[in-house]
Amino acid sequence: MDLIYRKKKYREFLSKLYELKGQSSNQTIESNPNTAINYQLVELLSELRGKADLVFTRNAYILLAFPLSLILVYRSYYDGLGITFGLLICVFLFFLISHFIMKNLIKVNITKSRKKDESSENGLVHIWDKINYVNSVINIKTYRFILLAGFYILFFPILLAYLYQVIYILNASLVVWILSYILSVSYWTIYYYHDIAFYLELKELVNGIKKQLTSISME
């Protein structure tokens, strides 16, 4: 149900933006770019300022990371500093790398935000600054879902394999591991595809706005 709801919300918002873009193309944006293009950017920002994606990704991480960490710590206690402990370290490294990726994107976003808020006598320069800021917001939200999808694709099979060991009191065979990864890659790629595709499509819309503004700047 959650996936169906998100797909519906995405379709509604994209439909609204494409309609807005079509209306703007009929306006005389050459004479007043602050009217049509700026309105498109305002509509984009009104959607992107929501934190639903942040709440969703945090909850999704907890849903997998908590049981996975518990079972890896439990198995590491019995197996010692072996493969299981190494997998636990890999989970930690994934979160560490993800933290630095997101921290860098947020740092860029803060810089773009300050630039956007600076006063400028040139209306076109101000719109370019706003476009760069919108792009940085889209990058943050896109990478949130890319990293989340990567986390599930990589580590969900590990949870499945170790649950198999707990339930059947039998070490997971190579077949179990292969099936777990096939299931994980296919299911989670499809599950998170619409989230990532949505933000990539927003990126394309922003690129369309940039082309409009570039054509105006060159005249």
XYZ file of N, CA and C in Angstrom:
657
model
N 0.829 -1.204 0.000
C 0.000 0.000 0.000
C 0.867 1.260 0.000
N 1.993 1.221 0.742
C 2.858 2.390 0.819
C 3.441 2.707 -0.554
N 3.860 1.684 -1.298
C 4.421 1.892 -2.623
C 3.376 2.460 -3.569
N 2.165 1.924 -3.535
C 1.078 2.398 -4.388
C 0.758 3.865 -4.075
N 0.746 4.208 -2.788
C 0.450 5.595 -2.377
C 1.535 6.537 -2.883
N 2.801 6.152 -2.754
C 3.898 7.007 -3.204
C 3.862 7.201 -4.719
N 3.581 6.132 -5.461
C 3.491 6.226 -6.913
C 2.379 7.190 -7.321
N 1.245 7.128 -6.618
C 0.126 8.006 -6.917
C 0.495 9.461 -6.654
N 1.146 9.722 -5.520
C 1.552 11.082 -5.177
C 2.543 11.615 -6.196
N 3.476 10.769 -6.624
C 4.468 11.186 -7.607
C 3.805 11.553 -8.929
N 2.877 10.707 -9.376
C 2.186 10.959 -10.648
C 1.406 12.272 -10.593
N 0.741 12.512 -9.467
C -0.053 13.735 -9.313
C 0.837 14.969 -9.375
N 1.968 14.913 -8.684
C 2.851 16.075 -8.640
C 3.512 16.325 -9.998
N 3.964 15.252 -10.658
C 4.577 15.408 -11.973
C 3.573 15.938 -12.995
N 2.332 15.460 -12.923
C 1.285 15.936 -13.816
C 1.065 17.427 -13.633
N 1.078 17.861 -12.379
C 0.897 19.279 -12.073
C 2.049 20.106 -12.634
N 3.272 19.602 -12.491
C 4.440 20.343 -12.972
C 4.482 20.424 -14.487
N 4.149 19.309 -15.158
C 4.144 19.327 -16.621
C 3.063 20.266 -17.156
N 1.932 20.304 -16.458
C 0.868 21.228 -16.849
C 1.338 22.661 -16.678
N 2.013 22.909 -15.575
C 2.543 24.239 -15.300
C 3.593 24.630 -16.338
N 4.440 23.660 -16.712
C 5.469 23.924 -17.710
C 4.849 24.261 -19.064
N 3.778 23.552 -19.421
C 3.086 23.810 -20.679
C 2.477 25.194 -20.712
N 1.906 25.609 -19.575
C 1.318 26.945 -19.502
C 2.395 28.014 -19.600
N 3.532 27.755 -18.941
C 4.612 28.739 -18.932
C 5.214 28.932 -20.314
N 5.230 27.849 -21.101
C 5.834 27.950 -22.424
C 5.026 28.877 -23.331
N 3.767 29.080 -22.971
C 2.912 29.952 -23.780
C 2.974 31.402 -23.324
N 3.642 31.660 -22.232
C 3.752 33.010 -21.723
C 4.958 33.706 -22.351
N 4.990 34.987 -22.236
C 6.122 35.742 -22.781
C 7.236 35.795 -21.741
N 7.885 34.672 -21.557
C 8.912 34.596 -20.507
C 10.140 35.421 -20.884
N 10.290 35.689 -22.203
C 11.446 36.484 -22.601
C 11.392 37.883 -21.989
N 10.204 38.453 -21.886
C 10.071 39.809 -21.371
C 10.102 39.863 -19.854
N 9.709 38.769 -19.213
C 9.694 38.755 -17.751
C 9.923 37.330 -17.230
N 11.171 36.863 -17.238
C 11.464 35.505 -16.793
C 11.131 35.275 -15.324
N 11.124 36.360 -14.532
C 10.813 36.212 -13.117
C 9.385 35.733 -12.888
N 8.522 35.915 -13.888
C 7.119 35.524 -13.723
C 6.911 34.043 -13.955
N 7.257 33.550 -15.148
C 6.972 32.158 -15.515
C 7.961 31.173 -14.911
N 9.254 31.397 -15.131
C 10.269 30.460 -14.655
C 10.324 30.445 -13.136
N 10.266 31.609 -12.538
C 10.324 31.679 -11.086
C 9.129 30.958 -10.458
N 7.974 31.039 -11.114
C 6.783 30.360 -10.600
C 6.962 28.844 -10.630
N 7.586 28.341 -11.696
C 7.869 26.911 -11.773
C 8.794 26.480 -10.629
N 9.813 27.280 -10.361
C 10.764 26.955 -9.297
C 10.100 26.983 -7.922
N 9.216 27.934 -7.727
C 8.480 28.025 -6.461
C 7.637 26.767 -6.234
N 6.976 26.297 -7.309
C 6.164 25.084 -7.214
C 7.025 23.866 -6.902
N 8.189 23.800 -7.521
C 9.115 22.700 -7.247
C 9.557 22.713 -5.784
N 9.939 23.877 -5.317
C 10.428 23.991 -3.939
C 9.338 23.686 -2.916
N 8.095 24.022 -3.237
C 6.995 23.751 -2.305
C 6.849 22.255 -2.048
N 7.156 21.439 -3.062
C 7.107 19.987 -2.900
C 8.386 19.465 -2.262
N 9.517 19.985 -2.667
C 10.797 19.458 -2.211
C 11.111 19.807 -0.765
N 10.468 20.825 -0.224
C 10.756 21.216 1.157
C 10.169 20.245 2.176
N 9.275 19.380 1.762
C 8.724 18.391 2.678
C 9.787 17.407 3.134
N 9.603 16.838 4.307
C 10.587 15.908 4.879
C 10.076 14.470 4.916
N 9.049 14.188 4.103
C 8.476 12.841 4.095
C 9.509 11.812 3.669
N 10.373 12.173 2.704
C 11.392 11.234 2.235
C 12.421 10.936 3.318
N 12.754 11.948 4.118
C 13.718 11.765 5.203
C 13.160 10.824 6.266
N 11.893 11.038 6.640
C 11.241 10.174 7.637
C 11.136 8.748 7.110
N 10.737 8.618 5.840
C 10.581 7.291 5.241
C 11.898 6.524 5.212
N 12.976 7.175 4.753
C 14.265 6.490 4.643
C 14.823 6.122 6.013
N 14.652 6.997 6.996
C 15.136 6.678 8.349
C 14.420 5.456 8.913
N 13.106 5.426 8.759
C 12.333 4.277 9.247
C 12.708 2.997 8.508
N 12.947 3.123 7.200
C 13.319 1.949 6.397
C 14.677 1.409 6.833
N 15.616 2.298 7.123
C 16.930 1.851 7.616
C 16.785 1.093 8.930
N 15.975 1.640 9.843
C 15.787 1.002 11.155
C 15.158 -0.375 11.007
N 14.184 -0.498 10.097
C 13.478 -1.768 9.907
C 14.414 -2.900 9.495
N 15.474 -2.561 8.770
C 16.431 -3.601 8.377
C 17.650 -3.635 9.282
N 18.181 -2.461 9.611
C 19.435 -2.403 10.373
C 19.291 -2.995 11.767
N 18.154 -2.775 12.415
C 17.994 -3.259 13.792
C 18.023 -4.790 13.876
N 17.139 -5.511 13.150
C 17.195 -6.972 13.236
C 18.488 -7.554 12.666
N 19.026 -6.913 11.607
C 20.273 -7.401 11.007
C 21.428 -7.287 11.995
N 21.526 -6.150 12.673
C 22.600 -5.956 13.651
C 22.471 -6.932 14.808
N 21.243 -7.148 15.270
C 21.024 -8.083 16.374
C 21.488 -9.488 16.019
N 21.112 -9.941 14.837
C 21.444 -11.314 14.464
C 22.932 -11.467 14.158
N 23.569 -10.420 13.647
C 25.005 -10.477 13.387
C 25.803 -10.437 14.687
N 25.366 -9.617 15.630
C 26.032 -9.583 16.939
C 25.868 -10.920 17.645
N 24.680 -11.464 17.563
C 24.395 -12.772 18.175
C 25.282 -13.865 17.588
N 25.388 -13.903 16.250
C 26.211 -14.923 15.600
C 27.695 -14.672 15.819
N 28.092 -13.388 15.867
C 29.503 -13.069 16.107
C 29.946 -13.537 17.482
N 29.026 -13.507 18.449
C 29.333 -13.952 19.808
C 29.737 -15.430 19.807
N 29.081 -16.208 18.954
C 29.367 -17.642 18.884
C 30.454 -17.972 17.859
N 30.516 -17.204 16.762
C 31.467 -17.522 15.693
C 32.818 -16.854 15.870
N 32.875 -15.837 16.729
C 34.121 -15.118 16.922
C 34.382 -14.115 15.810
N 35.647 -13.690 15.692
C 36.006 -12.677 14.699
C 36.166 -13.324 13.326
N 35.055 -13.789 12.782
C 35.072 -14.440 11.478
C 34.289 -13.656 10.457
N 33.641 -14.396 9.537
C 32.881 -13.770 8.457
C 31.724 -12.933 8.997
N 31.044 -13.454 10.020
C 29.887 -12.743 10.571
C 30.281 -11.380 11.124
N 31.390 -11.340 11.850
C 31.869 -10.074 12.399
C 32.278 -9.138 11.264
N 32.858 -9.711 10.209
C 33.238 -8.914 9.044
C 32.028 -8.279 8.385
N 30.912 -9.015 8.322
C 29.672 -8.468 7.759
C 29.139 -7.335 8.622
N 29.289 -7.472 9.924
C 28.860 -6.414 10.849
C 29.672 -5.144 10.608
N 30.965 -5.312 10.362
C 31.833 -4.172 10.048
C 31.402 -3.532 8.725
N 30.997 -4.361 7.756
C 30.541 -3.841 6.465
C 29.294 -2.972 6.619
N 28.386 -3.373 7.507
C 27.186 -2.571 7.780
C 27.603 -1.209 8.337
N 28.536 -1.232 9.275
C 29.037 0.008 9.873
C 29.700 0.895 8.820
N 30.516 0.289 7.948
C 31.201 1.053 6.907
C 30.210 1.660 5.913
N 29.142 0.920 5.609
C 28.123 1.446 4.699
C 27.518 2.718 5.274
N 27.157 2.690 6.549
C 26.564 3.872 7.170
C 27.568 5.018 7.255
N 28.838 4.695 7.470
C 29.868 5.724 7.546
C 30.048 6.408 6.196
N 30.144 5.609 5.131
C 30.293 6.162 3.785
C 29.051 6.966 3.387
N 27.872 6.424 3.691
C 26.620 7.127 3.377
C 26.546 8.460 4.102
N 27.018 8.462 5.349
C 27.011 9.696 6.146
C 27.854 10.777 5.472
N 29.044 10.409 4.997
C 29.920 11.402 4.371
C 29.372 11.863 3.023
N 28.735 10.958 2.271
C 28.124 11.347 1.004
C 27.017 12.367 1.238
N 26.122 12.068 2.189
C 25.011 12.968 2.468
C 25.496 14.273 3.096
N 26.514 14.184 3.939
C 27.058 15.386 4.575
C 27.610 16.345 3.524
N 28.277 15.807 2.508
C 28.831 16.636 1.438
C 27.717 17.272 0.605
N 26.664 16.493 0.302
C 25.536 17.023 -0.461
C 24.805 18.121 0.309
N 24.646 17.926 1.615
C 23.986 18.934 2.449
C 24.840 20.198 2.557
N 26.157 20.016 2.610
C 27.067 21.165 2.664
C 26.944 22.006 1.399
N 26.883 21.339 0.254
C 26.693 22.039 -1.023
C 25.343 22.754 -1.035
N 24.318 22.082 -0.512
C 22.978 22.652 -0.465
C 22.930 23.924 0.373
N 23.616 23.926 1.504
C 23.654 25.105 2.378
C 24.321 26.275 1.660
N 25.408 25.968 0.940
C 26.104 27.014 0.177
C 25.192 27.602 -0.902
N 24.472 26.723 -1.618
C 23.557 27.164 -2.668
C 22.401 27.975 -2.079
N 21.951 27.576 -0.891
C 20.852 28.279 -0.238
C 21.259 29.707 0.124
N 22.473 29.858 0.646
C 22.961 31.190 1.000
C 23.115 32.057 -0.243
N 23.610 31.451 -1.308
C 23.782 32.178 -2.566
C 22.430 32.629 -3.103
N 21.430 31.743 -2.975
C 20.075 32.048 -3.455
C 19.462 33.230 -2.702
N 19.776 33.320 -1.419
C 19.172 34.355 -0.580
C 19.889 35.693 -0.664
N 21.029 35.732 -1.357
C 21.743 36.989 -1.518
C 20.985 37.896 -2.485
N 20.951 39.160 -2.180
C 20.262 40.113 -3.054
C 21.071 40.327 -4.332
N 20.356 40.449 -5.441
C 21.024 40.665 -6.724
C 20.175 41.594 -7.587
N 20.850 42.550 -8.231
C 20.142 43.472 -9.107
C 19.757 42.793 -10.419
N 20.460 41.740 -10.770
C 20.204 41.006 -12.003
C 19.221 39.874 -11.725
N 18.002 39.990 -12.305
C 16.973 38.986 -12.064
C 17.350 37.609 -12.576
N 18.068 37.568 -13.730
C 18.475 36.295 -14.302
C 19.477 35.572 -13.413
N 20.413 36.332 -12.829
C 21.405 35.741 -11.928
C 20.724 35.132 -10.715
N 19.733 35.833 -10.202
C 18.999 35.337 -9.039
C 18.266 34.029 -9.367
N 17.688 33.948 -10.559
C 16.985 32.724 -10.960
C 17.969 31.570 -11.140
N 19.156 31.869 -11.705
C 20.186 30.821 -11.836
C 20.574 30.282 -10.455
N 20.701 31.177 -9.505
C 21.041 30.756 -8.138
C 19.941 29.868 -7.553
N 18.695 30.220 -7.852
C 17.572 29.429 -7.350
C 17.541 28.049 -8.025
N 17.851 28.018 -9.324
C 17.904 26.741 -10.042
C 18.983 25.834 -9.447
N 20.152 26.402 -9.177
C 21.239 25.620 -8.575
C 20.845 25.081 -7.203
N 20.100 25.887 -6.460
C 19.633 25.447 -5.146
C 18.636 24.298 -5.282
N 17.683 24.426 -6.212
C 16.697 23.366 -6.448
C 17.403 22.075 -6.845
N 18.411 22.175 -7.705
C 19.180 20.998 -8.120
C 19.854 20.316 -6.927
N 20.383 21.117 -6.019
C 21.065 20.545 -4.855
C 20.078 19.825 -3.929
N 18.857 20.349 -3.828
C 17.818 19.683 -3.018
C 17.436 18.351 -3.656
N 17.266 18.359 -4.977
C 16.920 17.123 -5.691
C 18.024 16.084 -5.530
N 19.282 16.530 -5.578
C 20.408 15.600 -5.402
C 20.362 14.927 -4.035
N 20.048 15.688 -3.000
C 19.966 15.129 -1.648
C 18.897 14.047 -1.584
N 17.726 14.359 -2.094
C 16.613 13.422 -2.014
C 16.843 12.194 -2.898
N 17.468 12.395 -4.057
C 17.766 11.269 -4.946
C 18.733 10.301 -4.283
N 19.813 10.843 -3.715
C 20.822 9.979 -3.100
C 20.319 9.304 -1.834
N 19.363 9.915 -1.164
C 18.761 9.240 -0.014
C 18.179 7.894 -0.425
N 17.449 7.902 -1.542
C 16.816 6.666 -1.999
C 17.801 5.735 -2.689
N 18.798 6.282 -3.375
C 19.814 5.434 -4.000
C 20.579 4.657 -2.938
N 20.986 5.352 -1.882
C 21.722 4.703 -0.799
C 20.841 3.703 -0.049
N 19.582 4.070 0.159
C 18.664 3.160 0.842
C 18.454 1.892 0.021
N 18.244 2.054 -1.290
C 18.081 0.889 -2.167
C 19.333 0.023 -2.136
N 20.501 0.658 -2.165
C 21.757 -0.090 -2.092
C 21.888 -0.861 -0.793
N 21.452 -0.248 0.302
C 21.522 -0.902 1.612
C 20.670 -2.162 1.636
N 19.455 -2.053 1.127
C 18.555 -3.217 1.115
C 19.040 -4.299 0.152
N 19.536 -3.888 -1.015
C 20.021 -4.868 -1.988
C 21.216 -5.642 -1.439
N 22.112 -4.936 -0.747
C 23.323 -5.569 -0.234
C 23.102 -6.388 1.034
N 22.287 -5.868 1.949
C 22.238 -6.462 3.283
C 20.977 -7.254 3.609
N 19.906 -7.049 2.852
C 18.707 -7.843 3.088
C 18.959 -9.346 2.881
N 19.743 -9.753 1.863
C 20.043 -11.183 1.698
C 20.776 -11.785 2.892
N 21.607 -10.963 3.532
C 22.339 -11.446 4.709
C 21.361 -11.770 5.829
N 20.367 -10.899 6.025
C 19.348 -11.150 7.041
C 18.576 -12.427 6.719
N 18.207 -12.600 5.453
C 17.473 -13.806 5.050
C 18.282 -15.074 5.315
N 19.558 -15.038 4.936
C 20.408 -16.219 5.091
C 20.602 -16.586 6.560
N 20.802 -15.584 7.408
C 21.006 -15.873 8.830
C 19.709 -16.250 9.530
N 18.595 -15.725 9.063
C 17.304 -16.176 9.595
C 17.066 -17.642 9.237
N 17.503 -18.019 8.050
C 17.417 -19.422 7.631
C 18.201 -20.301 8.604
N 19.385 -19.820 8.995
C 20.212 -20.585 9.938
C 19.537 -20.704 11.302
N 18.893 -19.621 11.738
C 18.238 -19.633 13.054
C 17.030 -20.567 13.044
N 16.239 -20.498 11.961
C 15.009 -21.286 11.886
C 15.300 -22.778 11.716
N 16.234 -23.087 10.809
C 16.496 -24.489 10.492
C 17.709 -25.061 11.233
N 18.347 -24.211 12.045
C 19.542 -24.621 12.800
C 20.535 -25.305 11.856
N 20.761 -24.648 10.720
C 21.616 -25.206 9.685
C 22.269 -24.062 8.924
N 23.580 -24.173 8.703
C 24.282 -23.125 7.971
C 23.699 -22.961 6.570
N 23.531 -21.714 6.154
C 22.975 -21.440 4.830
C 23.939 -21.913 3.748
N 23.422 -22.656 2.810
C 24.246 -23.152 1.709
C 24.451 -22.067 0.671
N 25.296 -22.347 -0.308
C 25.543 -21.390 -1.382
C 24.258 -21.100 -2.162
N 23.423 -22.116 -2.311
C 22.146 -21.944 -3.021
C 21.258 -20.940 -2.287
N 21.223 -21.038 -0.957
C 20.425 -20.118 -0.143
C 20.919 -18.686 -0.319
N 22.230 -18.510 -0.305
C 22.801 -17.176 -0.479
C 22.478 -16.609 -1.865
N 22.629 -17.430 -2.893
C 22.355 -16.984 -4.262
C 20.888 -16.596 -4.427
N 19.995 -17.445 -3.914
C 18.563 -17.145 -4.009
C 18.203 -15.875 -3.241
N 18.847 -15.692 -2.096
C 18.594 -14.499 -1.285
C 18.978 -13.236 -2.042
N 20.117 -13.270 -2.723
C 20.564 -12.086 -3.464
C 19.727 -11.857 -4.717
N 19.325 -12.927 -5.388
C 18.454 -12.777 -6.556
C 17.130 -12.129 -6.145
N 16.559 -12.610 -5.043
C 15.313 -12.051 -4.530
C 15.490 -10.596 -4.123
N 16.586 -10.308 -3.446
C 16.831 -8.951 -2.951
C 17.023 -7.960 -4.084
N 17.875 -8.304 -5.046
C 18.164 -7.392 -6.156
C 16.906 -7.111 -6.976
N 16.164 -8.155 -7.301
C 14.964 -7.983 -8.127
C 13.872 -7.207 -7.389
N 13.604 -7.579 -6.139
C 12.488 -6.954 -5.414
C 12.789 -5.505 -5.033
N 13.953 -5.257 -4.430
C 14.225 -3.909 -3.923
C 14.541 -2.932 -5.043
N 15.066 -3.423 -6.167
C 15.269 -2.536 -7.324
C 13.932 -2.023 -7.830
N 12.965 -2.922 -7.949
C 11.626 -2.535 -8.393
C 10.947 -1.638 -7.354
N 11.106 -1.983 -6.070
C 10.426 -1.263 -4.999
C 10.863 0.202 -4.928
N 12.175 0.449 -5.086
C 12.678 1.812 -4.956
C 12.858 2.520 -6.296
N 12.556 1.837 -7.378
C 12.723 2.428 -8.713
C 11.894 3.699 -8.863
N 10.630 3.670 -8.452
C 9.733 4.810 -8.649
C 10.175 6.028 -7.832
N 10.735 5.797 -6.644
C 11.225 6.913 -5.840
C 12.390 7.610 -6.535
N 13.347 6.807 -7.005
C 14.526 7.365 -7.666
C 14.145 7.995 -8.999
N 13.296 7.299 -9.768
C 12.880 7.808 -11.085
C 12.133 9.134 -10.958
N 11.357 9.284 -9.882
C 10.610 10.522 -9.657
C 11.558 11.716 -9.554
N 12.597 11.582 -8.743
C 13.527 12.698 -8.560
C 14.395 12.917 -9.791
N 14.698 11.854 -10.530
C 15.436 12.020 -11.782
C 14.584 12.766 -12.809
N 13.277 12.526 -12.778
C 12.383 13.237 -13.686
C 12.270 14.716 -13.298
N 12.281 14.974 -11.996
C 12.311 16.373 -11.548
C 13.590 17.053 -12.032
N 14.673 16.291 -12.029
C 15.956 16.814 -12.522
C 15.838 17.197 -13.991
N 15.134 16.370 -14.767
C 14.928 16.659 -16.177
C 14.081 17.928 -16.360
N 13.093 18.098 -15.484
C 12.276 19.312 -15.544
C 13.120 20.558 -15.272
N 14.009 20.454 -14.295
C 14.889 21.577 -13.975
C 15.833 21.854 -15.144
N 16.320 20.795 -15.788
C 17.177 20.978 -16.966
C 16.416 21.699 -18.079
N 15.102 21.403 -18.201
C 14.276 22.102 -19.176
C 14.164 23.580 -18.855
N 14.037 23.895 -17.571
C 13.985 25.297 -17.141
C 15.313 25.985 -17.435
N 16.414 25.259 -17.218
C 17.747 25.815 -17.489
C 17.904 26.142 -18.975
N 17.368 25.271 -19.830
C 17.436 25.522 -21.272
C 16.641 26.773 -21.651
N 15.461 26.930 -21.001
C 14.670 28.130 -21.240
C 15.451 29.377 -20.871
N 16.083 29.316 -19.692
C 16.804 30.477 -19.194
C 18.051 30.750 -20.029
N 18.708 29.698 -20.499
C 19.899 29.855 -21.336
C 19.551 30.555 -22.649
N 18.404 30.145 -23.245
C 17.973 30.771 -24.500
C 17.668 32.252 -24.302
N 17.123 32.599 -23.126
C 16.834 33.999 -22.824
C 18.142 34.780 -22.642
N 19.100 34.173 -21.935
C 20.370 34.849 -21.643
C 21.158 35.136 -22.894
N 21.014 34.283 -23.920
C 21.795 34.421 -25.148
C 21.199 35.430 -26.117
N 19.960 35.877 -25.838
C 19.308 36.838 -26.740
C 19.754 38.266 -26.467
